[in-house]
């Protein structure tokens, strides 16, 4: 009986989940990255797959990001720091969109009309998913879905290279993207 209890205890503690420090494994949030820095390549883990609908109703699948550096920015039209950050993200997007870098906004806890109006008013040209329930953030195991704005940056291999909670300064975003483009020879 004691052996059975030990076995059940050990089985309950084992898990197929792994952390982001093991190369090639599934991403699991265990803290934000310092501003302007990236996770070293040997410690990156694969981002989860996700899908949904863009603000305009077009279907979107994370496979559309494959092979490019990707910036996923979680925002809401109701979010004051997003009003400051989004025009800066648009400016950086305009600089790098033809250099193998994609941006994807992820609109959370919002109304579709308000979100669309916000993106139009700030002049953001990159696509945004409509994700009122925060399902994309939840796909990133353990990611704090209630922190808006926040940003996840993926490398060209679809691995999480940076996680930033709170607003990201334009210079910091440019630094992160520059580092990742240098890794790929861009």
mmCIF file of N, CA and C in Angstrom, residues 55-139:
data_model
loop_
_atom_site.group_PDB
_atom_site.id
_atom_site.type_symbol
_atom_site.label_atom_id
_atom_site.label_comp_id
_atom_site.label_asym_id
_atom_site.label_seq_id
_atom_site.Cartn_x
_atom_site.Cartn_y
_atom_site.Cartn_z
ATOM 1 N N UNK A 55 -9.941 41.618 -36.721
ATOM 2 C CA UNK A 55 -11.018 42.594 -36.485
ATOM 3 C C UNK A 55 -11.970 42.701 -37.668
ATOM 4 N N UNK A 56 -11.452 42.509 -38.889
ATOM 5 C CA UNK A 56 -12.306 42.625 -40.075
ATOM 6 C C UNK A 56 -13.065 41.340 -40.389
ATOM 7 N N UNK A 57 -12.930 40.319 -39.527
ATOM 8 C CA UNK A 57 -13.650 39.059 -39.717
ATOM 9 C C UNK A 57 -12.867 38.008 -40.473
ATOM 10 N N UNK A 58 -11.691 38.331 -40.988
ATOM 11 C CA UNK A 58 -10.856 37.388 -41.719
ATOM 12 C C UNK A 58 -10.270 36.355 -40.753
ATOM 13 N N UNK A 59 -10.281 35.074 -41.127
ATOM 14 C CA UNK A 59 -9.661 34.066 -40.263
ATOM 15 C C UNK A 59 -8.144 34.281 -40.191
ATOM 16 N N UNK A 60 -7.565 33.929 -39.042
ATOM 17 C CA UNK A 60 -6.114 34.039 -38.871
ATOM 18 C C UNK A 60 -5.618 32.803 -38.146
ATOM 19 N N UNK A 61 -4.457 32.315 -38.577
ATOM 20 C CA UNK A 61 -3.808 31.183 -37.934
ATOM 21 C C UNK A 61 -2.352 31.544 -37.688
ATOM 22 N N UNK A 62 -1.822 31.170 -36.537
ATOM 23 C CA UNK A 62 -0.447 31.513 -36.194
ATOM 24 C C UNK A 62 0.561 30.948 -37.193
ATOM 25 N N UNK A 63 0.181 29.948 -37.952
ATOM 26 C CA UNK A 63 1.075 29.420 -38.991
ATOM 27 C C UNK A 63 1.416 30.502 -40.017
ATOM 28 N N UNK A 64 0.569 31.534 -40.119
ATOM 29 C CA UNK A 64 0.833 32.645 -41.045
ATOM 30 C C UNK A 64 2.071 33.444 -40.643
ATOM 31 N N UNK A 65 2.547 33.254 -39.416
ATOM 32 C CA UNK A 65 3.730 33.964 -38.926
ATOM 33 C C UNK A 65 5.013 33.177 -39.175
ATOM 34 N N UNK A 66 4.893 31.916 -39.568
ATOM 35 C CA UNK A 66 6.049 31.032 -39.716
ATOM 36 C C UNK A 66 7.124 31.632 -40.609
ATOM 37 N N UNK A 67 8.363 31.539 -40.141
ATOM 38 C CA UNK A 67 9.517 31.987 -40.906
ATOM 39 C C UNK A 67 9.883 33.443 -40.724
ATOM 40 N N UNK A 68 9.026 34.209 -40.077
ATOM 41 C CA UNK A 68 9.283 35.627 -39.833
ATOM 42 C C UNK A 68 9.450 35.881 -38.342
ATOM 43 N N UNK A 69 10.100 36.980 -38.013
ATOM 44 C CA UNK A 69 10.068 37.496 -36.654
ATOM 45 C C UNK A 69 8.650 38.031 -36.469
ATOM 46 N N UNK A 70 8.060 37.812 -35.320
ATOM 47 C CA UNK A 70 6.693 38.271 -35.098
ATOM 48 C C UNK A 70 6.571 39.005 -33.767
ATOM 49 N N UNK A 71 5.841 40.109 -33.797
ATOM 50 C CA UNK A 71 5.547 40.902 -32.609
ATOM 51 C C UNK A 71 4.058 40.758 -32.331
ATOM 52 N N UNK A 72 3.712 40.142 -31.202
ATOM 53 C CA UNK A 72 2.320 39.988 -30.795
ATOM 54 C C UNK A 72 2.074 40.989 -29.678
ATOM 55 N N UNK A 73 1.178 41.928 -29.924
ATOM 56 C CA UNK A 73 0.908 42.968 -28.932
ATOM 57 C C UNK A 73 -0.531 42.858 -28.447
ATOM 58 N N UNK A 74 -0.695 42.613 -27.150
ATOM 59 C CA UNK A 74 -2.009 42.508 -26.527
ATOM 60 C C UNK A 74 -2.439 43.899 -26.092
ATOM 61 N N UNK A 75 -3.613 44.336 -26.545
ATOM 62 C CA UNK A 75 -4.060 45.707 -26.315
ATOM 63 C C UNK A 75 -5.574 45.754 -26.193
ATOM 64 N N UNK A 76 -6.071 46.918 -25.830
ATOM 65 C CA UNK A 76 -7.504 47.181 -25.792
ATOM 66 C C UNK A 76 -7.744 48.654 -26.059
ATOM 67 N N UNK A 77 -8.855 48.979 -26.677
ATOM 68 C CA UNK A 77 -9.161 50.384 -26.983
ATOM 69 C C UNK A 77 -9.367 51.194 -25.714
ATOM 70 N N UNK A 78 -9.690 50.528 -24.621
ATOM 71 C CA UNK A 78 -9.935 51.140 -23.320
ATOM 72 C C UNK A 78 -8.652 51.384 -22.533
ATOM 73 N N UNK A 79 -7.520 50.949 -23.042
ATOM 74 C CA UNK A 79 -6.242 50.957 -22.331
ATOM 75 C C UNK A 79 -5.449 52.233 -22.628
ATOM 76 N N UNK A 80 -5.263 53.078 -21.600
ATOM 77 C CA UNK A 80 -4.540 54.347 -21.792
ATOM 78 C C UNK A 80 -3.106 54.147 -22.290
ATOM 79 N N UNK A 81 -2.298 53.248 -21.718
ATOM 80 C CA UNK A 81 -0.940 53.070 -22.248
ATOM 81 C C UNK A 81 -0.926 52.575 -23.699
ATOM 82 N N UNK A 82 -1.987 51.869 -24.112
ATOM 83 C CA UNK A 82 -2.063 51.398 -25.499
ATOM 84 C C UNK A 82 -2.174 52.580 -26.466
ATOM 85 N N UNK A 83 -2.810 53.652 -26.019
ATOM 86 C CA UNK A 83 -2.955 54.848 -26.871
ATOM 87 C C UNK A 83 -1.603 55.486 -27.163
ATOM 88 N N UNK A 84 -0.665 55.330 -26.242
ATOM 89 C CA UNK A 84 0.691 55.850 -26.430
ATOM 90 C C UNK A 84 1.530 54.849 -27.225
ATOM 91 N N UNK A 85 1.423 53.589 -26.876
ATOM 92 C CA UNK A 85 2.267 52.550 -27.449
ATOM 93 C C UNK A 85 1.929 52.224 -28.911
ATOM 94 N N UNK A 86 0.670 52.171 -29.254
ATOM 95 C CA UNK A 86 0.268 51.708 -30.585
ATOM 96 C C UNK A 86 0.826 52.574 -31.714
ATOM 97 N N UNK A 87 0.803 53.895 -31.636
ATOM 98 C CA UNK A 87 1.434 54.680 -32.711
ATOM 99 C C UNK A 87 2.940 54.398 -32.834
ATOM 100 N N UNK A 88 3.613 54.156 -31.724
ATOM 101 C CA UNK A 88 5.032 53.790 -31.775
ATOM 102 C C UNK A 88 5.219 52.433 -32.435
ATOM 103 N N UNK A 89 4.343 51.478 -32.116
ATOM 104 C CA UNK A 89 4.414 50.170 -32.761
ATOM 105 C C UNK A 89 4.185 50.309 -34.271
ATOM 106 N N UNK A 90 3.239 51.155 -34.656
ATOM 107 C CA UNK A 90 2.994 51.379 -36.078
ATOM 108 C C UNK A 90 4.237 51.952 -36.755
ATOM 109 N N UNK A 91 4.901 52.899 -36.117
ATOM 110 C CA UNK A 91 6.108 53.503 -36.690
ATOM 111 C C UNK A 91 7.206 52.453 -36.882
ATOM 112 N N UNK A 92 7.392 51.577 -35.891
ATOM 113 C CA UNK A 92 8.398 50.521 -36.006
ATOM 114 C C UNK A 92 7.966 49.518 -37.075
ATOM 115 N N UNK A 93 6.694 49.178 -37.093
ATOM 116 C CA UNK A 93 6.170 48.271 -38.117
ATOM 117 C C UNK A 93 6.455 48.817 -39.514
ATOM 118 N N UNK A 94 6.236 50.096 -39.733
ATOM 119 C CA UNK A 94 6.490 50.700 -41.047
ATOM 120 C C UNK A 94 7.965 50.592 -41.432
ATOM 121 N N UNK A 95 8.842 50.623 -40.441
ATOM 122 C CA UNK A 95 10.286 50.520 -40.690
ATOM 123 C C UNK A 95 10.721 49.098 -41.055
ATOM 124 N N UNK A 96 10.068 48.079 -40.490
ATOM 125 C CA UNK A 96 10.581 46.705 -40.601
ATOM 126 C C UNK A 96 9.680 45.733 -41.354
ATOM 127 N N UNK A 97 8.511 46.144 -41.770
ATOM 128 C CA UNK A 97 7.561 45.187 -42.356
ATOM 129 C C UNK A 97 8.073 44.508 -43.622
ATOM 130 N N UNK A 98 9.018 45.122 -44.310
ATOM 131 C CA UNK A 98 9.577 44.525 -45.517
ATOM 132 C C UNK A 98 10.895 43.806 -45.242
ATOM 133 N N UNK A 99 11.175 43.559 -43.949
ATOM 134 C CA UNK A 99 12.440 42.930 -43.564
ATOM 135 C C UNK A 99 12.223 41.622 -42.820
ATOM 136 N N UNK A 100 11.103 40.949 -43.106
ATOM 137 C CA UNK A 100 10.840 39.664 -42.465
ATOM 138 C C UNK A 100 10.305 39.785 -41.050
ATOM 139 N N UNK A 101 9.609 40.886 -40.766
ATOM 140 C CA UNK A 101 9.023 41.095 -39.444
ATOM 141 C C UNK A 101 7.527 41.343 -39.610
ATOM 142 N N UNK A 102 6.727 40.591 -38.877
ATOM 143 C CA UNK A 102 5.282 40.784 -38.877
ATOM 144 C C UNK A 102 4.830 41.279 -37.510
ATOM 145 N N UNK A 103 3.794 42.085 -37.510
ATOM 146 C CA UNK A 103 3.152 42.540 -36.278
ATOM 147 C C UNK A 103 1.732 41.997 -36.276
ATOM 148 N N UNK A 104 1.270 41.599 -35.103
ATOM 149 C CA UNK A 104 -0.105 41.169 -34.932
ATOM 150 C C UNK A 104 -0.606 41.731 -33.615
ATOM 151 N N UNK A 105 -1.598 42.586 -33.694
ATOM 152 C CA UNK A 105 -2.256 43.045 -32.489
ATOM 153 C C UNK A 105 -3.222 41.974 -32.029
ATOM 154 N N UNK A 106 -3.438 41.892 -30.730
ATOM 155 C CA UNK A 106 -4.427 40.970 -30.178
ATOM 156 C C UNK A 106 -5.301 41.804 -29.246
ATOM 157 N N UNK A 107 -6.487 42.136 -29.724
ATOM 158 C CA UNK A 107 -7.412 42.989 -28.993
ATOM 159 C C UNK A 107 -8.190 42.153 -27.980
ATOM 160 N N UNK A 108 -8.061 42.516 -26.704
ATOM 161 C CA UNK A 108 -8.701 41.734 -25.646
ATOM 162 C C UNK A 108 -9.710 42.575 -24.872
ATOM 163 N N UNK A 109 -10.707 41.884 -24.309
ATOM 164 C CA UNK A 109 -11.705 42.511 -23.435
ATOM 165 C C UNK A 109 -12.281 43.777 -24.049
ATOM 166 N N UNK A 110 -12.737 43.681 -25.269
ATOM 167 C CA UNK A 110 -13.118 44.871 -26.017
ATOM 168 C C UNK A 110 -14.353 44.609 -26.875
ATOM 169 N N UNK A 111 -14.858 45.665 -27.437
ATOM 170 C CA UNK A 111 -15.949 45.641 -28.400
ATOM 171 C C UNK A 111 -15.320 45.785 -29.792
ATOM 172 N N UNK A 112 -15.749 44.976 -30.755
ATOM 173 C CA UNK A 112 -15.131 44.979 -32.088
ATOM 174 C C UNK A 112 -15.185 46.361 -32.748
ATOM 175 N N UNK A 113 -16.304 47.060 -32.645
ATOM 176 C CA UNK A 113 -16.408 48.386 -33.271
ATOM 177 C C UNK A 113 -15.467 49.389 -32.621
ATOM 178 N N UNK A 114 -15.381 49.356 -31.304
ATOM 179 C CA UNK A 114 -14.469 50.254 -30.587
ATOM 180 C C UNK A 114 -13.016 49.948 -30.966
ATOM 181 N N UNK A 115 -12.696 48.672 -31.052
ATOM 182 C CA UNK A 115 -11.340 48.257 -31.405
ATOM 183 C C UNK A 115 -10.976 48.692 -32.821
ATOM 184 N N UNK A 116 -11.881 48.480 -33.757
ATOM 185 C CA UNK A 116 -11.627 48.890 -35.148
ATOM 186 C C UNK A 116 -11.456 50.399 -35.254
ATOM 187 N N UNK A 117 -12.296 51.145 -34.555
ATOM 188 C CA UNK A 117 -12.189 52.607 -34.560
ATOM 189 C C UNK A 117 -10.858 53.050 -33.958
ATOM 190 N N UNK A 118 -10.452 52.395 -32.880
ATOM 191 C CA UNK A 118 -9.165 52.721 -32.247
ATOM 192 C C UNK A 118 -8.021 52.535 -33.239
ATOM 193 N N UNK A 119 -7.961 51.386 -33.898
ATOM 194 C CA UNK A 119 -6.871 51.108 -34.839
ATOM 195 C C UNK A 119 -6.866 52.112 -35.990
ATOM 196 N N UNK A 120 -8.040 52.490 -36.461
ATOM 197 C CA UNK A 120 -8.134 53.497 -37.520
ATOM 198 C C UNK A 120 -7.654 54.855 -37.013
ATOM 199 N N UNK A 121 -8.105 55.249 -35.830
ATOM 200 C CA UNK A 121 -7.746 56.560 -35.277
ATOM 201 C C UNK A 121 -6.263 56.716 -35.006
ATOM 202 N N UNK A 122 -5.576 55.634 -34.595
ATOM 203 C CA UNK A 122 -4.143 55.736 -34.327
ATOM 204 C C UNK A 122 -3.305 55.431 -35.568
ATOM 205 N N UNK A 123 -3.969 55.069 -36.660
ATOM 206 C CA UNK A 123 -3.256 54.836 -37.921
ATOM 207 C C UNK A 123 -2.504 53.522 -37.985
ATOM 208 N N UNK A 124 -2.900 52.544 -37.183
ATOM 209 C CA UNK A 124 -2.221 51.243 -37.196
ATOM 210 C C UNK A 124 -2.627 50.457 -38.437
ATOM 211 N N UNK A 125 -1.634 50.040 -39.200
ATOM 212 C CA UNK A 125 -1.879 49.306 -40.442
ATOM 213 C C UNK A 125 -1.707 47.800 -40.294
ATOM 214 N N UNK A 126 -1.087 47.355 -39.215
ATOM 215 C CA UNK A 126 -0.873 45.920 -39.034
ATOM 216 C C UNK A 126 -2.184 45.278 -38.560
ATOM 217 N N UNK A 127 -2.356 43.994 -38.850
ATOM 218 C CA UNK A 127 -3.610 43.326 -38.472
ATOM 219 C C UNK A 127 -3.729 43.125 -36.968
ATOM 220 N N UNK A 128 -4.972 43.007 -36.517
ATOM 221 C CA UNK A 128 -5.260 42.695 -35.118
ATOM 222 C C UNK A 128 -6.331 41.628 -35.040
ATOM 223 N N UNK A 129 -6.091 40.666 -34.156
ATOM 224 C CA UNK A 129 -7.095 39.652 -33.874
ATOM 225 C C UNK A 129 -8.107 40.222 -32.896
ATOM 226 N N UNK A 130 -9.328 39.774 -33.028
ATOM 227 C CA UNK A 130 -10.372 40.108 -32.068
ATOM 228 C C UNK A 130 -10.446 38.933 -31.100
ATOM 229 N N UNK A 131 -10.039 39.153 -29.861
ATOM 230 C CA UNK A 131 -9.933 38.081 -28.877
ATOM 231 C C UNK A 131 -10.504 38.555 -27.538
ATOM 232 N N UNK A 132 -11.818 38.817 -27.482
ATOM 233 C CA UNK A 132 -12.401 39.411 -26.275
ATOM 234 C C UNK A 132 -12.233 38.565 -25.014
ATOM 235 N N UNK A 133 -12.071 37.257 -25.156
ATOM 236 C CA UNK A 133 -11.940 36.386 -23.976
ATOM 237 C C UNK A 133 -10.483 36.107 -23.605
ATOM 238 N N UNK A 134 -9.523 36.648 -24.363
ATOM 239 C CA UNK A 134 -8.107 36.460 -24.037
ATOM 240 C C UNK A 134 -7.591 35.053 -24.289
ATOM 241 N N UNK A 135 -8.159 34.365 -25.269
ATOM 242 C CA UNK A 135 -7.772 32.984 -25.531
ATOM 243 C C UNK A 135 -6.342 32.856 -26.058
ATOM 244 N N UNK A 136 -5.882 33.848 -26.815
ATOM 245 C CA UNK A 136 -4.512 33.780 -27.335
ATOM 246 C C UNK A 136 -3.515 33.851 -26.178
ATOM 247 N N UNK A 137 -3.720 34.782 -25.269
ATOM 248 C CA UNK A 137 -2.823 34.883 -24.111
ATOM 249 C C UNK A 137 -2.851 33.590 -23.302
ATOM 250 N N UNK A 138 -4.023 32.992 -23.163
ATOM 251 C CA UNK A 138 -4.127 31.746 -22.400
ATOM 252 C C UNK A 138 -3.398 30.601 -23.090
ATOM 253 N N UNK A 139 -3.278 30.659 -24.427
ATOM 254 C CA UNK A 139 -2.540 29.622 -25.154
ATOM 255 C C UNK A 139 -1.058 29.650 -24.766
#
